[in-house]
mmCIF file of C-alpha atoms in Angstrom:
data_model
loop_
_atom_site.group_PDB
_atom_site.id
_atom_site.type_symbol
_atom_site.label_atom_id
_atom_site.label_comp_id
_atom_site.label_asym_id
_atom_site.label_seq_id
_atom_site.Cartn_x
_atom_site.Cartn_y
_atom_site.Cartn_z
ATOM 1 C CA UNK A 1299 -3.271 8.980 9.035
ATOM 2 C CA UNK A 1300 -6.509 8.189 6.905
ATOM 3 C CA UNK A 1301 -5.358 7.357 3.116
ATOM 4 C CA UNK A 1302 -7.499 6.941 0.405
ATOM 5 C CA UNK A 1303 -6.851 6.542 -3.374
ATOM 6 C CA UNK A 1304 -9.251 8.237 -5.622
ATOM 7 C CA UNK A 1305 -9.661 9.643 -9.235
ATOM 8 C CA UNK A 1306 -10.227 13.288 -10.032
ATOM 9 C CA UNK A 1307 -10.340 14.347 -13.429
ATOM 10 C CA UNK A 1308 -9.394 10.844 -14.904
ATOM 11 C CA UNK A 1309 -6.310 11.001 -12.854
ATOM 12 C CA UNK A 1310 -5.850 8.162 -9.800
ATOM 13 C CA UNK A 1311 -4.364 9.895 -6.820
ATOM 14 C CA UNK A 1312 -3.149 9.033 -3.231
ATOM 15 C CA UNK A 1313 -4.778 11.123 -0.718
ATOM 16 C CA UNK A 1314 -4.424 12.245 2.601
ATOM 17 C CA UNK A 1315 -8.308 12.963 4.792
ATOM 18 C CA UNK A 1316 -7.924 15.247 7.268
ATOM 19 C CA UNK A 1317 -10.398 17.507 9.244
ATOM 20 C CA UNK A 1318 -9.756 19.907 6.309
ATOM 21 C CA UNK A 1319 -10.261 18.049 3.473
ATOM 22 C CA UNK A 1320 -9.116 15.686 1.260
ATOM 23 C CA UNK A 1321 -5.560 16.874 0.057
ATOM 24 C CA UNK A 1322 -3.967 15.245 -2.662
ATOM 25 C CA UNK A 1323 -0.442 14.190 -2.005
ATOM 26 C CA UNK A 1324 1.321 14.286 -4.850
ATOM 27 C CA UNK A 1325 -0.008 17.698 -6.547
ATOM 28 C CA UNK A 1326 0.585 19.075 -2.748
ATOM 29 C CA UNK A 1327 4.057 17.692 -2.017
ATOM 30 C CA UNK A 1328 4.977 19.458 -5.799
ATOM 31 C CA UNK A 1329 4.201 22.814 -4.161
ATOM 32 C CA UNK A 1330 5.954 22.424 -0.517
ATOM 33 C CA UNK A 1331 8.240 20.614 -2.372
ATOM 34 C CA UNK A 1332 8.312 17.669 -0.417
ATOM 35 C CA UNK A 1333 9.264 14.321 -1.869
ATOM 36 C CA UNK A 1334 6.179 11.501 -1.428
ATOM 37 C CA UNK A 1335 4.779 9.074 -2.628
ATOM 38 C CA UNK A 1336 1.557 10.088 -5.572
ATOM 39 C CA UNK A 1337 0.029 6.656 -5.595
ATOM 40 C CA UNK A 1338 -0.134 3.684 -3.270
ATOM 41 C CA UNK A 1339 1.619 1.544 -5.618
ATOM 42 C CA UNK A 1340 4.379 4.020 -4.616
ATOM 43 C CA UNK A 1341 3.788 4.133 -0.606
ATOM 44 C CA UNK A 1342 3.967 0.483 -0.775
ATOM 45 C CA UNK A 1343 7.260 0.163 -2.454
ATOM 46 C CA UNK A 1344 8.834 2.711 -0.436
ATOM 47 C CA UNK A 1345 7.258 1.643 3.119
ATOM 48 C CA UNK A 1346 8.686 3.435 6.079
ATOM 49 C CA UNK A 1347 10.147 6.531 4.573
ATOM 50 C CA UNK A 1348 6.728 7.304 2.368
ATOM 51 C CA UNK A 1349 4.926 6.640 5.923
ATOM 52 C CA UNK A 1350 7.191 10.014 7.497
ATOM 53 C CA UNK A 1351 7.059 11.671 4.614
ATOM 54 C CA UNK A 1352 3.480 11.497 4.152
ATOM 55 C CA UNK A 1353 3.715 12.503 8.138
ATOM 56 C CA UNK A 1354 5.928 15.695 7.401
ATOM 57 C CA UNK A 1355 3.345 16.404 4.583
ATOM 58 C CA UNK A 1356 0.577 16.382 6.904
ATOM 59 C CA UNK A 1357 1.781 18.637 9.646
ATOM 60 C CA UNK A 1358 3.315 21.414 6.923
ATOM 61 C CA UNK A 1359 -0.036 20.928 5.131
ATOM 62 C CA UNK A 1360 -3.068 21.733 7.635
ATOM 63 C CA UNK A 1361 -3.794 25.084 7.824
ATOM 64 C CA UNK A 1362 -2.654 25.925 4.333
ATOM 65 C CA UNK A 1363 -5.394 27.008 2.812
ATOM 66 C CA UNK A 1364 -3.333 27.607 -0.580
ATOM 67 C CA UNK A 1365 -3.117 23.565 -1.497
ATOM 68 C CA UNK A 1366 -5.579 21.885 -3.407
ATOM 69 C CA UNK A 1367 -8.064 20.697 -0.912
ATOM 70 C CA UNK A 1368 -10.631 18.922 -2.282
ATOM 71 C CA UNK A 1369 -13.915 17.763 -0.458
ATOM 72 C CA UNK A 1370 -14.718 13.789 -1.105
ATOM 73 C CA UNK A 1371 -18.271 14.552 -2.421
ATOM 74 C CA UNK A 1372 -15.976 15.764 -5.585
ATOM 75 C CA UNK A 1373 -13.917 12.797 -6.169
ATOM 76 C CA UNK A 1374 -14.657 9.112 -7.248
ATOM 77 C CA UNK A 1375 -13.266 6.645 -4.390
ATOM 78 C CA UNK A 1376 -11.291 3.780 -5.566
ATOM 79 C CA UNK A 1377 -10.512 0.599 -3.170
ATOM 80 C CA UNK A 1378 -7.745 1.809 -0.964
ATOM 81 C CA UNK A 1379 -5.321 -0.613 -2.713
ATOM 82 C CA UNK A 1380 -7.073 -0.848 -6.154
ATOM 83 C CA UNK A 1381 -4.630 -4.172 -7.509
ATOM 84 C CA UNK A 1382 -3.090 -5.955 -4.546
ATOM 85 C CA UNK A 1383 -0.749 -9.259 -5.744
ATOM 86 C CA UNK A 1384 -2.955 -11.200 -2.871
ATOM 87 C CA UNK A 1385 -6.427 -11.155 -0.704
ATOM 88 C CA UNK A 1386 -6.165 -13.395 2.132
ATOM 89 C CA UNK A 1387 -9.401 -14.863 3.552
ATOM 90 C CA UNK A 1388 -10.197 -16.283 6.789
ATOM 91 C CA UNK A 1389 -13.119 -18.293 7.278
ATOM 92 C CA UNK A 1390 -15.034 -19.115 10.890
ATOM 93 C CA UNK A 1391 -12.887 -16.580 12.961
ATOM 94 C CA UNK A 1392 -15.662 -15.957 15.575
ATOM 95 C CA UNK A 1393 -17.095 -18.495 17.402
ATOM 96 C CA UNK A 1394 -20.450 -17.077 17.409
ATOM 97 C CA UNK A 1395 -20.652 -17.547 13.590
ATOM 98 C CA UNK A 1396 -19.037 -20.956 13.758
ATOM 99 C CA UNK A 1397 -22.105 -21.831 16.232
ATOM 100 C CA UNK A 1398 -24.865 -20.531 13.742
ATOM 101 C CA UNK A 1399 -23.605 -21.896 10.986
ATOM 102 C CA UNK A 1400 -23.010 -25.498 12.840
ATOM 103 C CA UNK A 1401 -19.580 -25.862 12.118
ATOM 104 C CA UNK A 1402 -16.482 -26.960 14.856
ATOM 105 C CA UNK A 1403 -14.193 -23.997 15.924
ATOM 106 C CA UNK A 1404 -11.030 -24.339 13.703
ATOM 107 C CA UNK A 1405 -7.933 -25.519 15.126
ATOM 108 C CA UNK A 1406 -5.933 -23.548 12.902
ATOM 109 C CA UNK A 1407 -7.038 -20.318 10.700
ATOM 110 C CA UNK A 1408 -8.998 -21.480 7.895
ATOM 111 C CA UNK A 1409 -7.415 -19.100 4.583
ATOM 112 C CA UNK A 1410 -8.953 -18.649 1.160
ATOM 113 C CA UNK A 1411 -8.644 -16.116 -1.764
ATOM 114 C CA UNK A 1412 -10.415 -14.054 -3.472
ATOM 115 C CA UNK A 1413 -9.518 -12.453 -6.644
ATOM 116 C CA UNK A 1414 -8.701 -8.391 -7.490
ATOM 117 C CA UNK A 1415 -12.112 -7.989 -9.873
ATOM 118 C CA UNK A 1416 -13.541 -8.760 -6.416
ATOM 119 C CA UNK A 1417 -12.690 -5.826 -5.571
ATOM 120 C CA UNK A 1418 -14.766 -2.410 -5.014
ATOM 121 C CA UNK A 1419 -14.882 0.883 -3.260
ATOM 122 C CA UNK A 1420 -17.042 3.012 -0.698
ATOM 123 C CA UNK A 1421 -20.389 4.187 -2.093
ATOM 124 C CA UNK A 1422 -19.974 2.324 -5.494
ATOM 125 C CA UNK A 1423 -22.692 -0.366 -6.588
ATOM 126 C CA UNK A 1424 -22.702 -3.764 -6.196
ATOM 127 C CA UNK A 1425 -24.012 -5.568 -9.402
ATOM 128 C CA UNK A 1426 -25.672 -8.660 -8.283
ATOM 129 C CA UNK A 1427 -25.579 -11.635 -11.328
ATOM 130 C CA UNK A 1428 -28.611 -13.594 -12.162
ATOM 131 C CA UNK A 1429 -26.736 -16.941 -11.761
ATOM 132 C CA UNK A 1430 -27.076 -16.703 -7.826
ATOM 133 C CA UNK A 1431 -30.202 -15.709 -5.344
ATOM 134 C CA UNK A 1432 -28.898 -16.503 -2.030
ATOM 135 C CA UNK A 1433 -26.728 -13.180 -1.258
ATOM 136 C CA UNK A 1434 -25.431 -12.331 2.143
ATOM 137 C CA UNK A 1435 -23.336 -10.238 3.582
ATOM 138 C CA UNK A 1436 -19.882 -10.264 5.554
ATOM 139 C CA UNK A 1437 -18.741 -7.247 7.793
ATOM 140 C CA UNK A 1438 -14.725 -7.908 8.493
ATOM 141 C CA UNK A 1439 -11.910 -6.003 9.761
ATOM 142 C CA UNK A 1440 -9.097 -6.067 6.378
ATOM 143 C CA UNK A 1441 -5.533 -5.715 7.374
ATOM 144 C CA UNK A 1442 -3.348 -4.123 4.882
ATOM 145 C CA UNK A 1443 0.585 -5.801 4.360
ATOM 146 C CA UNK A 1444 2.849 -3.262 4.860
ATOM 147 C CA UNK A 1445 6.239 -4.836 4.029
ATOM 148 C CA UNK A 1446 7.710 -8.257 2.680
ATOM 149 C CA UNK A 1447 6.959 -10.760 5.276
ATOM 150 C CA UNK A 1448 8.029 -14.614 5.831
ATOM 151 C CA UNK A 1449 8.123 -17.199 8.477
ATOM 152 C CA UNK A 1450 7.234 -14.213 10.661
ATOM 153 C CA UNK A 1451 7.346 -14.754 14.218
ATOM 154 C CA UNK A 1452 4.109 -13.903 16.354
ATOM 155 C CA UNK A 1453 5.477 -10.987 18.420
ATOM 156 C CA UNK A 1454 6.950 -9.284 15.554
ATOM 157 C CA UNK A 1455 3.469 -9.569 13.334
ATOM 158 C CA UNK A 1456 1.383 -6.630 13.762
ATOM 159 C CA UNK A 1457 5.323 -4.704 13.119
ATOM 160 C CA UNK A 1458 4.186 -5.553 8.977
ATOM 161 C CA UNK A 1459 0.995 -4.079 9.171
ATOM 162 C CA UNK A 1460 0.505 -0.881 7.326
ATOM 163 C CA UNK A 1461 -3.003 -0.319 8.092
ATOM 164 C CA UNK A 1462 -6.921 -1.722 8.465
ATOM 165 C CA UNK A 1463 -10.041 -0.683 6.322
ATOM 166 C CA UNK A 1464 -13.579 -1.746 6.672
ATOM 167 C CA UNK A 1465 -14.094 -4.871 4.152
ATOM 168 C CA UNK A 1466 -17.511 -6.829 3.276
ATOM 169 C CA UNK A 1467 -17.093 -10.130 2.029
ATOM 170 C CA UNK A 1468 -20.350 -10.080 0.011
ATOM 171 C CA UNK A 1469 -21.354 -14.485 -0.337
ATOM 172 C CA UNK A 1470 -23.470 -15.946 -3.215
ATOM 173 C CA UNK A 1471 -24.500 -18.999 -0.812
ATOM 174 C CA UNK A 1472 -25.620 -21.479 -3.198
ATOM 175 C CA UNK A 1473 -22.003 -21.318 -4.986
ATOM 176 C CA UNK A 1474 -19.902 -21.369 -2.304
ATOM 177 C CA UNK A 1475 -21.413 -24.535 -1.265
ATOM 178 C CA UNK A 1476 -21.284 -26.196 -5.036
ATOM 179 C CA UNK A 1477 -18.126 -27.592 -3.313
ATOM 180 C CA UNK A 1478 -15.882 -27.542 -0.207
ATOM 181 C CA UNK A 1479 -13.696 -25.115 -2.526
ATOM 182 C CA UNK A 1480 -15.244 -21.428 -1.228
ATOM 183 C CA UNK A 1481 -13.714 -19.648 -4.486
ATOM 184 C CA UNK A 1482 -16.890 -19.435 -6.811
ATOM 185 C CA UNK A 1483 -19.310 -17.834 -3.863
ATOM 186 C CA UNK A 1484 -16.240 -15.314 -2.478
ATOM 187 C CA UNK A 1485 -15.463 -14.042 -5.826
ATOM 188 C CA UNK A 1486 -18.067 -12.364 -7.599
ATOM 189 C CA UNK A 1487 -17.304 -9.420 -9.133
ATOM 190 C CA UNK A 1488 -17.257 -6.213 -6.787
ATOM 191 C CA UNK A 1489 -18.400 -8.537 -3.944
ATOM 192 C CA UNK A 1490 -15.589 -7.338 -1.856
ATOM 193 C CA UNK A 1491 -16.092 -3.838 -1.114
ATOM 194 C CA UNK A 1492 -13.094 -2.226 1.217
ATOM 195 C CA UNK A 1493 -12.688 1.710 2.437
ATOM 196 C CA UNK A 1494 -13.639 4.278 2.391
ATOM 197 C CA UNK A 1495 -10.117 4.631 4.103
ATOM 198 C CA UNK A 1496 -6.972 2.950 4.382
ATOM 199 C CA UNK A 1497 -6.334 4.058 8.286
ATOM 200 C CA UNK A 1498 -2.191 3.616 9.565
ATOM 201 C CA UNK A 1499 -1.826 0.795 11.986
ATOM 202 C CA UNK A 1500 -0.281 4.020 14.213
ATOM 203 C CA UNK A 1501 -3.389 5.288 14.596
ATOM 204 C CA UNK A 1502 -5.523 2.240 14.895
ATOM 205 C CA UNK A 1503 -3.734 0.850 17.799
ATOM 206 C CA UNK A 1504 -4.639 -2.622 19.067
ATOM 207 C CA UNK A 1505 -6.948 -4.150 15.961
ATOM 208 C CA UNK A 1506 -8.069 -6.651 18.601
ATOM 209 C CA UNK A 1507 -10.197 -3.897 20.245
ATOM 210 C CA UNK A 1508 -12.259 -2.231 17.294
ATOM 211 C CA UNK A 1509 -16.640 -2.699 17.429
ATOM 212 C CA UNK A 1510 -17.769 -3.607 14.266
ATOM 213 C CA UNK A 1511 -21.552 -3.141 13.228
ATOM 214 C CA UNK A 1512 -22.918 -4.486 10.321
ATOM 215 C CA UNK A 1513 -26.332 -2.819 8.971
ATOM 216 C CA UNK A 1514 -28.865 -3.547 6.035
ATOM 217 C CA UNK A 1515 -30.943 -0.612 5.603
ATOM 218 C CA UNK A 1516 -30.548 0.470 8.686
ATOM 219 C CA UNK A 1517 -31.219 -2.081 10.778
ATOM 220 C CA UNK A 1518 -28.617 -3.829 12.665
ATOM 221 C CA UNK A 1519 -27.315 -7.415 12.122
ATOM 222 C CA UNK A 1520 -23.980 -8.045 12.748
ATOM 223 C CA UNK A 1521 -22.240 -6.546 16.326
ATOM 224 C CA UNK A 1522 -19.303 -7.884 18.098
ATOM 225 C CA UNK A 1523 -15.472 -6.603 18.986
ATOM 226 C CA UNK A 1524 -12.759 -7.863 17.407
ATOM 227 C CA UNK A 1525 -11.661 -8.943 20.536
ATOM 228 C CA UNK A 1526 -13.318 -11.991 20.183
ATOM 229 C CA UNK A 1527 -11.772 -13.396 16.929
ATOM 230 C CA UNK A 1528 -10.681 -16.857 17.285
ATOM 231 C CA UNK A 1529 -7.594 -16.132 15.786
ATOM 232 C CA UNK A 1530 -5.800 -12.711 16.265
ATOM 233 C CA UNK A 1531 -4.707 -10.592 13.778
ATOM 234 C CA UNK A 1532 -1.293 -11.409 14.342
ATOM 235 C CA UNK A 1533 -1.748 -15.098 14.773
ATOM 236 C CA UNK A 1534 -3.332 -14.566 11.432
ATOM 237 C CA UNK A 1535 -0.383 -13.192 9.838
ATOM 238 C CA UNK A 1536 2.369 -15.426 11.657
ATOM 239 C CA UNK A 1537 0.765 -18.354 10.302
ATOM 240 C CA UNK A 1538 0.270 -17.088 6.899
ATOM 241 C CA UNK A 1539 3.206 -16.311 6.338
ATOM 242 C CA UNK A 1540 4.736 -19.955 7.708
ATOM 243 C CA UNK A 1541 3.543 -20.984 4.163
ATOM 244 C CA UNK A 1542 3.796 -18.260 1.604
ATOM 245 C CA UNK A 1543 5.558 -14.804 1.454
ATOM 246 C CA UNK A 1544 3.321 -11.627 2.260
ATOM 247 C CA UNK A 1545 3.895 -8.610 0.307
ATOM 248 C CA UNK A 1546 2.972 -5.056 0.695
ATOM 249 C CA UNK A 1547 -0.280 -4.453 -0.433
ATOM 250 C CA UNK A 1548 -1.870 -7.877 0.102
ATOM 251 C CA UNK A 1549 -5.353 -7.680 1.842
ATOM 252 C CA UNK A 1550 -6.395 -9.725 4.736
ATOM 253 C CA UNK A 1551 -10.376 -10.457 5.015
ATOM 254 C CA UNK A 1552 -10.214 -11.202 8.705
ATOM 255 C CA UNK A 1553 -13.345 -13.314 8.955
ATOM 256 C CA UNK A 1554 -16.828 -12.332 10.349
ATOM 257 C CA UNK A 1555 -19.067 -12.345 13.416
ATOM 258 C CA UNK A 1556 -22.268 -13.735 14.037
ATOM 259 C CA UNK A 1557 -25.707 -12.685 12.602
ATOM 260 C CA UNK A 1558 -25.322 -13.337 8.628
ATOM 261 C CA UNK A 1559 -27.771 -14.330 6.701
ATOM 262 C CA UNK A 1560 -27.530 -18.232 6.497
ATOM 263 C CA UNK A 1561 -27.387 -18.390 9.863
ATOM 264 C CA UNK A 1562 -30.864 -17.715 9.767
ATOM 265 C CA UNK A 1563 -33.574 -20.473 10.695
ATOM 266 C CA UNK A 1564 -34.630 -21.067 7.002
ATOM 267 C CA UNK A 1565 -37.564 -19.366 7.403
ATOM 268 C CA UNK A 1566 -36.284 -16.656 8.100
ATOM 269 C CA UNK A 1567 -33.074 -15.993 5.717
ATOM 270 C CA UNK A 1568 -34.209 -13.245 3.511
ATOM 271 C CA UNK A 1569 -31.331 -12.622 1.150
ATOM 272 C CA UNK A 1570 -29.660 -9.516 0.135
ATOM 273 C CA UNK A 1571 -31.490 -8.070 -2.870
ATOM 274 C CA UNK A 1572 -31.101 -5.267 -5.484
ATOM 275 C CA UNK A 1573 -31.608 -2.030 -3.589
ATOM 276 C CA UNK A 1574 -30.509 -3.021 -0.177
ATOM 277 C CA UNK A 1575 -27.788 -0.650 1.510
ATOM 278 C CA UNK A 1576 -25.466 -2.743 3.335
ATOM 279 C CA UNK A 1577 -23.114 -0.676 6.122
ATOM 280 C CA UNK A 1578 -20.185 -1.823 7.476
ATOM 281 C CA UNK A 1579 -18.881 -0.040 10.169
ATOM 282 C CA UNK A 1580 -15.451 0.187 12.415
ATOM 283 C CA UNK A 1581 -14.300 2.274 14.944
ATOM 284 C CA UNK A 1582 -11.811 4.521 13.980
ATOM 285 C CA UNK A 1583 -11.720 3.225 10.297
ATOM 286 C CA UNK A 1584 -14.850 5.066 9.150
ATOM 287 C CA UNK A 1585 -17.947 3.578 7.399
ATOM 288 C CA UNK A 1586 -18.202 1.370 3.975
ATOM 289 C CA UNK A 1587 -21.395 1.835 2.635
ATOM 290 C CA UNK A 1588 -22.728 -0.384 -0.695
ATOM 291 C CA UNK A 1589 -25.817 -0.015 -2.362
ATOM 292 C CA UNK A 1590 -26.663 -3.960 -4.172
ATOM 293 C CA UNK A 1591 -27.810 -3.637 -8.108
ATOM 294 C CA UNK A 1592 -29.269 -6.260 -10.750
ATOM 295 C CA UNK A 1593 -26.210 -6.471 -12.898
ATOM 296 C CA UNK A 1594 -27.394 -5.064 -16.345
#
């Protein structure tokens, strides 16, 4: 299934995207009187069962052309999980970008955070802030915590994965090298752009087999499989969670590929700028699209 949460008339929604439309879950399961979940703060609290309800939603649901479908030109996209407790980052995950950026390959996943006023959605703007010049982007596959997880155990890892998204970590260079602390440069706000959807780790399949293409107004610069993460998503999570709890709805930035910005000759690193459309795209999660903005 392809989730989204969105606001339509000042109300915040869960919804289901289908071939049909955009249906929203709770107004529909009111009328086929189905109990599910209306938000995702809902799904996430009551995991398995919202899952096969939202399921039994979906398969009553196509073809009736008497719900509420709504098209997603007519509603305002939110991030997929608009207030998770956590966002989990992973730094150097691909060898090619450890190479350009002339760094070792980590023996171990290398985790930050970022903060939730990081966050933003599909097609909204990115403000850019006059107290950095050196922008870049950061096309990653996000992994989205399904269920309460702790000193999980490698083959059991990918069992607390709700779903994946498309994520961007956005970079103000010049901060996130004030220090070896990564927070200031990771944590602009809106420099984290997920979405458009939240897609069910069901239908993804194996996340170590998705292309991801990164483009900047069209033209490519980021392309690789996320085969070829140092670090799997599930070694990701195992080892996480070996040193704090993971709870549904926390994000995990999975770390990018090659190709960014600063791993540029110097010459040639021309940074992001206001008007630049940066495109991050996944197979089988969709496309996040961000258009960069002097903050005002």
């Amino acid at each position: 299934m392809k989730l989204i949460s969105f606001k339509h008339h000042e109300e915040v929604s869960l919804g289901l995207v289908t071939l049909q439309g955009v249906l929203p879950v709770g107004e529909a399961g009111q009328l086929l009187g189905l109990e599910v979940p209306g938000n995702i703060e809902e799904l996430l609290a009551q995991g398995a069962s919202a899952l096969a309800a939202l399921q039994s939603l979906q398969e009553k649901a196509l073809g009736n052309n008497a719900l509420p479908w709504l098209s997603e030109q007519e509603i305002t996209l939110l991030p997929p999980v608009p207030a998770p407790q956590k966002i989990i980052c992973v730094g150097l995950n691909y060898s090619s970008h450890t190479a350009e950026v002339s760094r070792e390959q980590p023996k171990a996943p290398v985790l930050f955070s970022m903060f939730n006023t990081a966050l933003a959605a599909h097609g909204e703007e990115i403000p850019l802030p006059p107290i950095a010049t050196k922008f870049d982007y950061e096309g990653e596959l996000v992994v989205v915590i399904g269920k309460k997880g702790y000193h999980v155990e490698l083959a059991a890892a990918l069992d607390y994965v709700l779903g994946y998204a498309n994520g961007n970590d956005l970079t103000a260079r010049e901060l996130q090298s004030l220090s070896t602390q990564w927070l200031l440069g990771k944590s602009l706000d809106h420099f984290a752009p997920m979405g458009p959807y939240l897609v069910t780790a069901d239908e993804v399949g194996d996340p170590q087999t998705l292309d991801l293409e990164v483009r900047v107004n069209g033209e490519v610069r980021q392309k690789a499989n996320t085969a070829e993460m140092i670090f799997s998503v599930a070694e990701i999570i195992s080892y996480a969670s070996r040193h704090f709890t993971l709870l549904p709805g926390d994000l995990i930035y999975t770390g990018t590929t090659g190709g960014v910005i600063s791993g540029y000759p110097k010459d040639r690193q021309v940074w992001l700028k206001a008007g630049d459309v940066v495109t991050v795209a996944i197979s089988k999660l969709g496309i996040l699209e961000n258009r960069l903005v002097d903050e005002v």
